Backbone as numpy.savetxt, mean C-alpha at the origin, in Angstrom:
# Nx Ny Nz CAx CAy CAz Cx Cy Cz
-21.56 6.70 19.39 -21.67 7.53 18.19 -22.43 6.77 17.11
-23.42 7.40 16.53 -24.21 6.78 15.48 -23.41 6.74 14.18
-23.41 5.58 13.55 -22.64 5.43 12.30 -23.36 6.11 11.15
-22.59 6.81 10.33 -23.10 7.37 9.08 -22.07 7.12 7.98
-22.52 7.18 6.75 -21.60 6.98 5.63 -20.55 8.08 5.55
-20.81 9.22 6.18 -19.83 10.31 6.18 -18.54 9.90 6.87
-18.59 8.86 7.68 -17.39 8.40 8.37 -16.36 7.81 7.41
-16.76 7.53 6.17 -15.82 7.06 5.16 -15.17 8.22 4.40
-15.66 9.43 4.62 -15.10 10.59 3.92 -13.74 10.95 4.50
-12.90 11.54 3.65 -11.54 11.92 4.05 -11.28 13.39 3.79
-12.32 14.20 3.80 -12.17 15.63 3.55 -11.22 16.25 4.58
-10.27 17.04 4.10 -9.30 17.68 4.97 -8.10 16.82 5.32
-8.11 15.56 4.91 -7.01 14.66 5.21 -5.96 14.71 4.09
-4.73 14.39 4.47 -3.62 14.36 3.51 -3.08 12.94 3.47
-3.04 12.36 2.29 -2.60 10.98 2.12 -1.35 10.92 1.25
-0.39 10.11 1.66 0.79 9.82 0.86 0.69 8.37 0.39
0.77 8.17 -0.91 0.70 6.81 -1.47 1.98 6.55 -2.24
2.77 5.59 -1.79 4.01 5.25 -2.51 3.71 4.23 -3.60
4.54 4.25 -4.62 4.33 3.35 -5.75 3.03 3.65 -6.48
2.64 4.93 -6.46 1.35 5.32 -7.04 1.47 5.87 -8.44
2.68 5.85 -9.01 2.88 6.43 -10.32 2.73 5.47 -11.47
2.22 4.28 -11.20 2.05 3.30 -12.27 0.99 3.73 -13.26
1.31 3.67 -14.51 0.35 4.05 -15.54 -0.60 2.89 -15.78
-1.74 3.22 -16.37 -2.69 2.19 -16.74 -3.35 1.57 -15.52
-3.41 0.24 -15.51 -4.18 -0.50 -14.53 -3.28 -0.92 -13.37
-2.99 0.01 -12.45 -2.10 -0.31 -11.34 -2.81 -0.11 -10.01
-2.38 -0.85 -9.00 -2.99 -0.73 -7.67 -2.71 0.64 -7.07
-1.47 1.12 -7.20 -1.12 2.41 -6.63 -1.98 3.54 -7.19
-2.18 3.53 -8.50 -3.04 4.54 -9.12 -4.46 4.42 -8.59
-4.98 3.21 -8.48 -6.34 3.02 -7.96 -6.46 3.54 -6.53
-5.44 3.30 -5.72 -5.46 3.80 -4.35 -5.46 5.33 -4.33
-4.60 5.94 -5.13 -4.51 7.40 -5.14 -5.83 8.01 -5.60
-6.43 7.47 -6.66 -7.70 7.99 -7.16 -8.81 7.78 -6.15
-8.80 6.63 -5.47 -9.84 6.34 -4.49 -9.78 7.27 -3.30
-8.58 7.53 -2.79 -8.42 8.45 -1.67 -8.82 9.87 -2.06
-8.44 10.28 -3.26 -8.83 11.61 -3.74 -10.34 11.70 -3.90
-10.95 10.64 -4.39 -12.40 10.63 -4.56 -13.15 10.74 -3.24
-12.51 10.29 -2.15 -13.11 10.39 -0.81 -12.84 11.73 -0.16
-12.09 12.60 -0.85 -11.88 13.95 -0.35 -10.49 14.27 0.14
-9.58 13.30 0.13 -8.23 13.55 0.63 -7.38 14.28 -0.41
-6.46 15.09 0.07 -5.37 15.59 -0.78 -4.32 14.51 -0.85
-3.83 14.21 -2.04 -2.98 13.03 -2.23 -1.60 13.42 -2.73
-0.59 12.91 -2.06 0.78 12.99 -2.53 1.08 11.70 -3.27
1.23 11.79 -4.57 1.52 10.64 -5.42 3.03 10.47 -5.46
3.53 9.45 -4.78 4.97 9.26 -4.63 5.42 8.02 -5.40
6.47 8.19 -6.18 6.95 7.06 -6.98 8.39 7.33 -7.39
9.14 6.25 -7.62 10.48 6.39 -8.16 10.45 6.99 -9.56
9.37 6.70 -10.27 9.16 7.21 -11.62 8.47 8.57 -11.52
9.24 9.65 -11.64 8.65 10.99 -11.49 7.58 11.25 -12.53
7.83 10.87 -13.76 6.87 11.12 -14.84 5.54 10.43 -14.56
5.62 9.18 -14.09 4.39 8.46 -13.77 3.64 9.11 -12.62
4.36 9.55 -11.59 3.72 10.23 -10.46 3.04 11.51 -10.91
3.69 12.25 -11.76 3.10 13.50 -12.25 1.85 13.23 -13.08
1.84 12.14 -13.83 0.66 11.83 -14.66 -0.54 11.49 -13.78
-0.33 10.72 -12.72 -1.45 10.36 -11.84 -1.93 11.59 -11.07
-0.99 12.41 -10.59 -1.37 13.64 -9.89 -2.18 14.56 -10.82
-1.76 14.66 -12.07 -2.48 15.49 -13.03 -3.88 14.94 -13.27
-4.01 13.63 -13.29 -5.33 13.01 -13.48 -6.26 13.37 -12.32
-5.74 13.34 -11.11 -6.55 13.69 -9.93 -6.95 15.16 -9.99
-6.00 16.03 -10.29 -6.29 17.46 -10.34 -7.29 17.80 -11.44
-7.18 17.12 -12.57 -8.10 17.37 -13.68 -9.53 16.97 -13.34
-9.66 16.00 -12.42 -10.99 15.55 -12.00 -11.56 16.38 -10.86
-10.83 17.42 -10.47 -11.31 18.30 -9.41 -10.76 17.99 -8.04
-9.85 17.03 -7.95 -9.22 16.70 -6.68 -7.99 17.54 -6.44
-7.23 17.16 -5.43 -6.02 17.90 -5.05 -4.88 16.91 -4.88
-3.84 17.08 -5.69 -2.73 16.12 -5.65 -1.43 16.80 -6.02
-0.34 16.24 -5.51 1.00 16.68 -5.85 1.85 15.44 -6.08
2.83 15.54 -6.98 3.70 14.43 -7.30 5.05 14.61 -6.63
5.60 13.51 -6.12 6.91 13.52 -5.48 7.69 12.30 -5.96
8.91 12.49 -6.35 9.78 11.36 -6.67 10.40 10.85 -5.38
10.37 9.55 -5.18 10.94 8.98 -3.96 11.55 7.62 -4.24
12.67 7.36 -3.61 13.27 6.03 -3.54 13.02 5.55 -2.12
12.07 4.64 -1.94 11.67 4.26 -0.58 12.78 3.54 0.17
13.79 3.04 -0.53 14.88 2.34 0.14 15.95 3.30 0.64
15.79 4.60 0.37 16.78 5.60 0.76 16.18 6.53 1.81
16.81 6.59 2.98 16.24 7.36 4.09 16.11 8.84 3.76
17.14 9.42 3.15 17.08 10.84 2.83 15.94 11.13 1.86
15.70 10.23 0.93 14.63 10.42 -0.04 13.26 10.35 0.62
13.08 9.42 1.56 11.79 9.32 2.24 11.54 10.53 3.14
12.59 11.02 3.78 12.43 12.21 4.62 12.05 13.42 3.76
12.64 13.52 2.58 12.28 14.59 1.66 10.83 14.46 1.21
10.38 13.24 1.03 8.97 13.00 0.67 8.05 13.51 1.77
8.38 13.20 3.02 7.57 13.66 4.13 7.51 15.17 4.21
8.66 15.81 4.00 8.69 17.28 4.02 7.88 17.86 2.87
7.97 17.24 1.71 7.23 17.74 0.54 5.73 17.65 0.78
5.28 16.59 1.44 3.86 16.45 1.74 3.39 17.55 2.69
4.19 17.81 3.71 3.84 18.86 4.67 3.88 20.23 4.01
4.87 20.46 3.17 4.96 21.75 2.48 3.76 21.97 1.55
3.34 20.90 0.89 2.26 21.03 -0.09 0.89 21.16 0.57
0.65 20.40 1.64 -0.70 20.31 2.18 -0.80 20.52 3.69
0.31 20.83 4.36 0.25 21.17 5.77 0.43 20.04 6.75
0.61 18.82 6.28 0.80 17.70 7.19 0.54 16.39 6.50
0.50 15.32 7.28 0.22 13.98 6.76 -0.72 13.28 7.73
-1.79 12.69 7.21 -2.72 11.91 8.01 -2.70 10.43 7.66
-2.36 10.12 6.41 -2.47 8.75 5.90 -1.21 8.41 5.12
-0.67 7.23 5.37 0.44 6.70 4.58 0.05 5.33 4.05
0.13 5.16 2.74 -0.11 3.86 2.12 1.21 3.38 1.54
1.78 2.36 2.18 3.06 1.80 1.73 2.78 0.75 0.65
2.62 1.24 -0.57 2.29 0.37 -1.70 3.50 0.01 -2.55
4.55 0.83 -2.52 5.73 0.57 -3.36 6.36 -0.77 -2.98
6.69 -1.55 -3.99 7.28 -2.87 -3.73 7.93 -3.42 -4.99
8.81 -4.35 -4.80 9.33 -5.16 -5.89 8.52 -6.44 -5.96
7.96 -6.73 -7.13 7.22 -7.98 -7.30 7.68 -8.69 -8.56
7.54 -8.04 -9.71 7.98 -8.66 -10.96 9.50 -8.70 -11.02
10.10 -7.58 -10.67 11.56 -7.45 -10.75 12.20 -7.92 -9.45
12.05 -9.20 -9.17 12.58 -9.78 -7.94 13.03 -11.21 -8.25
13.97 -11.71 -7.49 14.46 -13.07 -7.73 13.44 -14.09 -7.25
13.19 -15.10 -8.07 12.33 -16.21 -7.68 13.14 -17.50 -7.55
14.46 -17.34 -7.32 15.31 -18.48 -7.02 14.97 -19.05 -5.65
15.40 -20.25 -5.41 15.18 -20.86 -4.09 16.05 -20.18 -3.05
15.71 -20.37 -1.78 16.52 -19.80 -0.70 17.95 -20.33 -0.74
18.11 -21.51 -1.28 19.44 -22.12 -1.36 20.33 -21.43 -2.39
19.69 -20.90 -3.45 20.49 -20.37 -4.55 20.39 -18.86 -4.74
19.40 -18.20 -4.14 19.23 -16.77 -4.36 20.45 -16.02 -3.85
20.90 -15.04 -4.62 22.07 -14.28 -4.21 21.73 -13.37 -3.04
22.71 -13.12 -2.20 22.49 -12.23 -1.07 22.16 -10.82 -1.55
22.72 -10.44 -2.69 22.42 -9.12 -3.25 20.94 -9.00 -3.60
20.38 -10.03 -4.25 18.97 -10.02 -4.61 18.09 -10.04 -3.36
18.51 -10.82 -2.37 17.77 -10.90 -1.10 17.71 -9.53 -0.43
18.85 -8.90 -0.31 18.92 -7.60 0.37 18.15 -6.53 -0.40
18.20 -6.60 -1.73 17.48 -5.62 -2.54 15.97 -5.74 -2.30
15.46 -6.97 -2.25 14.03 -7.17 -2.01 13.62 -6.60 -0.66
14.41 -6.87 0.36 14.06 -6.40 1.69 14.25 -4.89 1.81
15.19 -4.33 1.06 15.41 -2.88 1.14 14.20 -2.10 0.67
13.44 -2.67 -0.26 12.24 -2.00 -0.77 10.99 -2.49 -0.04
10.77 -3.79 0.00 9.51 -4.33 0.49 9.33 -4.23 1.99
10.41 -4.19 2.74 10.30 -4.08 4.20 10.91 -2.77 4.70
12.18 -2.54 4.39 12.83 -1.32 4.87 12.13 -0.07 4.33
11.66 -0.15 3.09 10.99 1.00 2.51 9.76 1.41 3.30
8.98 0.42 3.74 7.80 0.73 4.55 8.19 1.34 5.89
9.24 0.83 6.49 9.72 1.39 7.76 10.19 2.83 7.59
11.00 3.08 6.56 11.54 4.42 6.35 10.43 5.42 6.04
9.46 5.02 5.24 8.36 5.94 4.92 7.53 6.23 6.16
7.29 5.21 6.98 6.55 5.43 8.22 7.30 6.40 9.13
8.59 6.20 9.28 9.37 7.08 10.14 9.40 8.51 9.62
9.28 8.65 8.30 9.31 9.99 7.71 8.04 10.79 7.97
6.92 10.10 8.24 5.65 10.83 8.39 5.05 10.72 9.79
5.53 9.83 10.62 4.96 9.67 11.96 4.97 10.98 12.76
6.07 11.75 12.76 6.02 13.02 13.51 4.91 13.94 13.04
4.68 14.02 11.73 3.61 14.86 11.20 2.25 14.34 11.62
2.09 13.01 11.68 0.83 12.43 12.14 0.58 12.77 13.60
1.61 12.67 14.41 1.46 13.01 15.84 1.02 14.47 16.00
1.59 15.35 15.21 1.25 16.77 15.29 -0.22 17.01 14.97
-0.80 16.14 14.14 -2.21 16.31 13.74 -3.15 15.44 14.58
-2.61 14.82 15.63 -3.44 14.08 16.56 -3.69 12.63 16.21
-2.99 12.10 15.23 -3.15 10.70 14.87 -3.01 10.50 13.38
-3.20 9.27 12.95 -3.06 8.97 11.53 -3.34 7.52 11.23
-3.17 7.17 9.97 -3.41 5.82 9.48 -2.23 5.38 8.61
-1.71 4.21 8.90 -0.68 3.59 8.06 -1.27 2.29 7.52
-1.19 2.12 6.21 -1.66 0.88 5.58 -0.52 0.31 4.75
-0.11 -0.90 5.08 0.97 -1.58 4.37 0.39 -2.59 3.39
0.98 -2.66 2.23 0.52 -3.60 1.21 1.35 -4.87 1.31
0.73 -5.92 1.86 1.40 -7.21 1.89 0.83 -8.05 0.73
0.67 -9.33 0.88 0.24 -10.17 -0.25 -0.30 -11.50 0.24
-1.30 -12.00 -0.48 -1.76 -13.35 -0.19 -0.65 -14.37 -0.38
0.35 -14.02 -1.19 1.48 -14.91 -1.41 2.39 -15.08 -0.22
2.09 -14.37 0.87 2.87 -14.54 2.10 2.27 -15.58 3.04
1.12 -16.19 2.65 0.39 -17.07 3.55 0.11 -18.42 2.90
1.05 -19.37 2.93 2.40 -19.23 3.50 3.37 -18.67 2.46
4.45 -18.13 2.95 5.51 -17.67 2.05 6.19 -18.86 1.41
6.47 -18.74 0.12 7.14 -19.84 -0.58 8.32 -19.37 -1.41
8.78 -18.16 -1.14 9.92 -17.62 -1.87 10.27 -16.26 -1.31
11.22 -15.61 -1.92 11.72 -14.33 -1.42 10.62 -13.28 -1.35
9.79 -13.18 -2.38 8.72 -12.18 -2.35 7.80 -12.41 -1.16
7.35 -13.64 -0.99 6.45 -13.94 0.11 7.10 -13.73 1.47
8.38 -14.06 1.58 9.08 -13.85 2.85 9.13 -12.37 3.19
9.46 -11.54 2.20 9.54 -10.10 2.46 8.17 -9.53 2.83
7.11 -10.06 2.24 5.77 -9.57 2.54 5.28 -10.08 3.90
5.70 -11.27 4.28 5.34 -11.77 5.62 6.07 -10.97 6.69
7.31 -10.58 6.41 8.04 -9.71 7.35 7.31 -8.38 7.52
6.68 -7.90 6.45 5.93 -6.65 6.51 4.73 -6.77 7.46
4.17 -7.95 7.56 3.09 -8.17 8.53 3.61 -7.98 9.95
4.82 -8.47 10.20 5.43 -8.25 11.51 5.65 -6.78 11.82
6.08 -6.01 10.81 6.24 -4.57 11.00 4.88 -3.93 11.27
3.85 -4.41 10.60 2.50 -3.86 10.78 2.03 -4.01 12.22
2.14 -5.21 12.78 1.66 -5.43 14.14 2.52 -4.67 15.15
3.81 -4.57 14.87 4.70 -3.84 15.79 4.38 -2.36 15.80
4.22 -1.76 14.63 3.86 -0.34 14.57 2.50 -0.09 15.21
1.56 -1.01 14.99 0.24 -0.85 15.58 0.34 -0.78 17.10
1.13 -1.66 17.68 1.29 -1.69 19.14 2.01 -0.46 19.65
3.05 -0.04 18.95 3.88 1.06 19.43 3.25 2.43 19.21
2.37 2.56 18.23 1.84 3.87 17.87 0.38 4.07 18.28
-0.25 3.03 18.78 -1.67 3.10 19.07 -2.07 4.21 20.02
-1.29 4.43 21.06 -1.62 5.46 22.05 -1.45 6.88 21.48
-0.80 6.98 20.33 -0.68 8.28 19.65 -1.84 8.51 18.69
-2.79 7.59 18.66 -3.91 7.72 17.74 -3.58 7.30 16.32
-2.48 6.56 16.15 -2.06 6.11 14.82 -2.34 4.62 14.71
-3.14 4.23 13.74 -3.38 2.82 13.50 -2.47 2.33 12.37
-2.21 1.04 12.37 -1.41 0.43 11.30 -2.00 -0.92 10.95
-2.40 -1.06 9.72 -2.98 -2.30 9.23 -2.35 -2.67 7.88
-2.69 -3.84 7.41 -2.17 -4.30 6.12 -3.30 -4.84 5.26
-3.14 -4.70 3.97 -4.03 -5.32 2.99 -3.24 -6.40 2.27
-3.83 -7.58 2.17 -3.19 -8.70 1.49 -4.04 -9.06 0.26
-3.71 -8.49 -0.89 -4.49 -8.82 -2.09 -4.21 -10.24 -2.56
-5.20 -10.79 -3.24 -4.98 -12.03 -3.96 -4.38 -11.71 -5.32
-4.75 -12.48 -6.32 -4.21 -12.24 -7.66 -4.98 -11.11 -8.33
-4.31 -10.00 -8.55 -4.95 -8.78 -9.06 -4.60 -8.60 -10.53
-5.57 -8.19 -11.29 -5.37 -8.01 -12.74 -4.79 -6.63 -13.05
-3.84 -6.22 -12.26 -3.06 -5.03 -12.59 -2.11 -5.37 -13.73
-1.51 -4.35 -14.31 -0.56 -4.61 -15.38 0.59 -5.48 -14.88
1.09 -5.16 -13.67 2.19 -5.95 -13.11 1.74 -7.36 -12.77
0.52 -7.47 -12.22 0.01 -8.79 -11.86 -0.16 -9.70 -13.06
-0.64 -9.15 -14.17 -0.84 -9.96 -15.37 0.48 -10.28 -16.06
1.49 -9.41 -15.85 2.80 -9.73 -16.38 3.42 -10.91 -15.64
3.23 -10.93 -14.31 3.78 -12.01 -13.50 2.97 -13.29 -13.65
1.65 -13.14 -13.70 0.76 -14.30 -13.83 -0.16 -14.07 -15.02
0.27 -14.43 -16.22 -0.56 -14.20 -17.42 -1.83 -15.05 -17.39
-2.76 -14.70 -18.28 -4.06 -15.35 -18.28 -3.98 -16.86 -18.48
-2.96 -17.32 -19.19 -2.85 -18.75 -19.46 -1.97 -19.48 -18.46
-1.64 -18.83 -17.34 -0.79 -19.45 -16.34 -1.52 -20.59 -15.62
-0.85 -21.72 -15.37 -1.46 -22.79 -14.58 -1.87 -22.33 -13.19
-1.21 -21.27 -12.68 -1.55 -20.77 -11.35 -2.98 -20.23 -11.31
-3.46 -19.69 -12.43 -4.83 -19.20 -12.48 -5.80 -20.36 -12.29
-5.50 -21.49 -12.91 -6.38 -22.65 -12.76 -6.37 -23.15 -11.33
-5.21 -23.08 -10.67 -5.13 -23.45 -9.25 -6.00 -22.53 -8.41
-5.91 -21.21 -8.67 -6.70 -20.26 -7.90 -8.20 -20.45 -8.12
-8.58 -20.82 -9.34 -9.98 -21.05 -9.62 -10.54 -22.19 -8.77
-9.69 -23.14 -8.46 -10.09 -24.25 -7.59 -10.04 -23.84 -6.11
-9.06 -22.99 -5.77 -8.81 -22.68 -4.36 -9.70 -21.58 -3.81
-10.11 -20.63 -4.65 -10.85 -19.47 -4.16 -12.33 -19.77 -4.00
-12.92 -19.18 -2.96 -14.34 -19.38 -2.72 -15.20 -18.70 -3.76
-14.74 -17.55 -4.28 -15.51 -16.85 -5.30 -14.71 -16.80 -6.59
-14.11 -15.64 -6.90 -13.35 -15.49 -8.14 -11.86 -15.59 -7.88
-11.15 -16.06 -8.90 -9.71 -16.23 -8.76 -8.96 -14.92 -8.87
-9.54 -13.93 -9.56 -8.84 -12.67 -9.80 -9.77 -11.48 -9.54
-9.14 -10.38 -9.14 -9.90 -9.15 -8.93 -9.14 -7.98 -9.49
-9.85 -6.88 -9.73 -9.22 -5.69 -10.27 -8.68 -4.79 -9.17
-7.76 -3.88 -9.49 -7.23 -2.95 -8.50 -8.31 -2.16 -7.77
-9.37 -1.77 -8.46 -10.43 -0.99 -7.83 -11.12 -1.76 -6.70
-11.05 -3.08 -6.74 -11.72 -3.89 -5.73 -10.98 -3.89 -4.39
-9.81 -3.29 -4.35 -9.07 -3.14 -3.10 -9.36 -1.81 -2.41
-9.96 -0.88 -3.15 -10.08 0.50 -2.66 -11.05 0.60 -1.49
-12.13 -0.17 -1.49 -13.09 -0.11 -0.39 -12.45 -0.46 0.94
-11.62 -1.49 0.94 -10.92 -1.87 2.16 -9.96 -0.78 2.59
-9.26 -0.19 1.63 -8.35 0.90 1.95 -9.09 2.07 2.61
-10.24 2.46 2.05 -10.99 3.58 2.60 -11.48 3.27 4.01
-11.88 2.04 4.27 -12.27 1.66 5.63 -11.11 1.86 6.60
-9.94 1.36 6.23 -8.79 1.41 7.14 -8.25 2.83 7.32
-8.51 3.71 6.35 -7.98 5.08 6.41 -8.95 6.07 7.02
-10.19 5.69 7.19 -11.22 6.65 7.59 -11.65 6.46 9.03
-12.51 7.36 9.49 -13.05 7.27 10.84 -13.87 5.99 11.02
-14.39 5.45 9.93 -15.17 4.21 10.01 -14.34 3.04 10.52
-13.03 3.11 10.31 -12.16 2.01 10.73 -11.23 2.37 11.87
-11.59 3.37 12.67 -10.66 3.88 13.68 -10.37 2.88 14.80
-11.21 1.85 14.96 -10.97 0.86 16.02 -10.30 -0.40 15.48
-9.80 -0.33 14.28 -9.12 -1.47 13.65 -7.62 -1.17 13.60
-6.81 -2.00 14.19 -5.36 -1.83 14.07 -4.65 -3.16 14.29
-3.48 -3.29 13.67 -2.70 -4.52 13.79 -3.24 -5.67 12.99
-4.13 -5.40 12.05 -4.80 -6.47 11.30 -4.30 -6.56 9.86
-4.35 -7.76 9.32 -4.14 -7.99 7.88 -5.46 -8.40 7.27
-5.95 -7.59 6.35 -7.24 -7.85 5.72 -6.98 -8.49 4.36
-7.49 -9.71 4.19 -7.31 -10.44 2.93 -8.43 -10.07 1.96
-8.04 -9.55 0.81 -9.01 -9.20 -0.24 -8.64 -10.05 -1.44
-9.22 -11.24 -1.52 -8.69 -12.24 -2.45 -9.72 -13.26 -2.93
-11.00 -12.97 -2.75 -12.01 -13.92 -3.21 -12.09 -15.19 -2.38
-11.56 -15.14 -1.16 -11.60 -16.33 -0.31 -10.51 -17.33 -0.60
-9.34 -16.84 -1.04 -8.20 -17.73 -1.26 -7.55 -18.07 0.07
-7.13 -17.08 0.82 -6.54 -17.31 2.13 -7.63 -17.05 3.17
-7.96 -18.06 3.95 -8.97 -17.91 5.00 -8.30 -18.18 6.34
-8.30 -17.14 7.18 -7.65 -17.25 8.49 -8.69 -17.02 9.58
-8.78 -17.94 10.56 -9.76 -17.77 11.63 -9.38 -16.60 12.55
C-alpha cells in the first residue's frame, strides 16, 4: 500500500481521552484537540465534569464533534459507564488514550516510609485506571474490527526512582501485555513517555527555577522541556492507520533524555 498523509486522518473514528478536562495548558486537552483536529469524534473524560465540558465545548465551537463524560478511572462502574456513554454518543469506540493519572498529588516519600494507603491510591489511578478503562472499551473496539490503546507513561519511569515512576513503569508492563493479548483482534497498544512537559501540572511539580531543569539541560540531546502540543504528533501516529504496524512499544518524546536501543 502506498503511503499518503491521509493515513494520519481519523475521520469516522471515535476517541476516548481520560484526564482530558484540564484547563489551560494540559496534555489531556492537547490530546483531545489534536484528535478532533484529525477528524475524530472525541469523548472528553475527566473526574472534573466542568473541565471536561469546557474542553468538549471548545472542540464543538471549532467545528469538531465532542461529548463530555465524568469518570473516576479507579472505579469499575464509572469506567463502564464511560464506555457506554461513548457508544451512545458516537456509536462505538476506536481509540482509548489513558492519560488520567496522579502526578502532583502523589506521595514522593521513599519506599521505606510511604504509607500503604498512598501507594495503593497511586496504583488505583495510574495502573488500575488504565486497565479498567481498557476493559470498558475493548468489546466496542472488537465490534468495530479493531482499535488503538495509548497509555501515558513517563520518562520518570526509566529508571523509576519513586512511587510515581514505579506506577508508570508498571503501566509499561500492562502496555506490552495488552499488545500481545489483543493484537489478533486488530487492537494495538502502545505507550508515550513524555519528558518534562511545560503543562500547568508539569510546571507546578518542576518550576522554572528547579535544579532538575538544569540537570535536564545537561542530560537532554536537544531541549530540556517541551510543550503539550509536541506530544500530539506521536499520538496521531499511534492512533491512525499510519501506525497500524506498531504495537507493544513505548515511544519517548523527551528531547533525547531517555535513549533506549
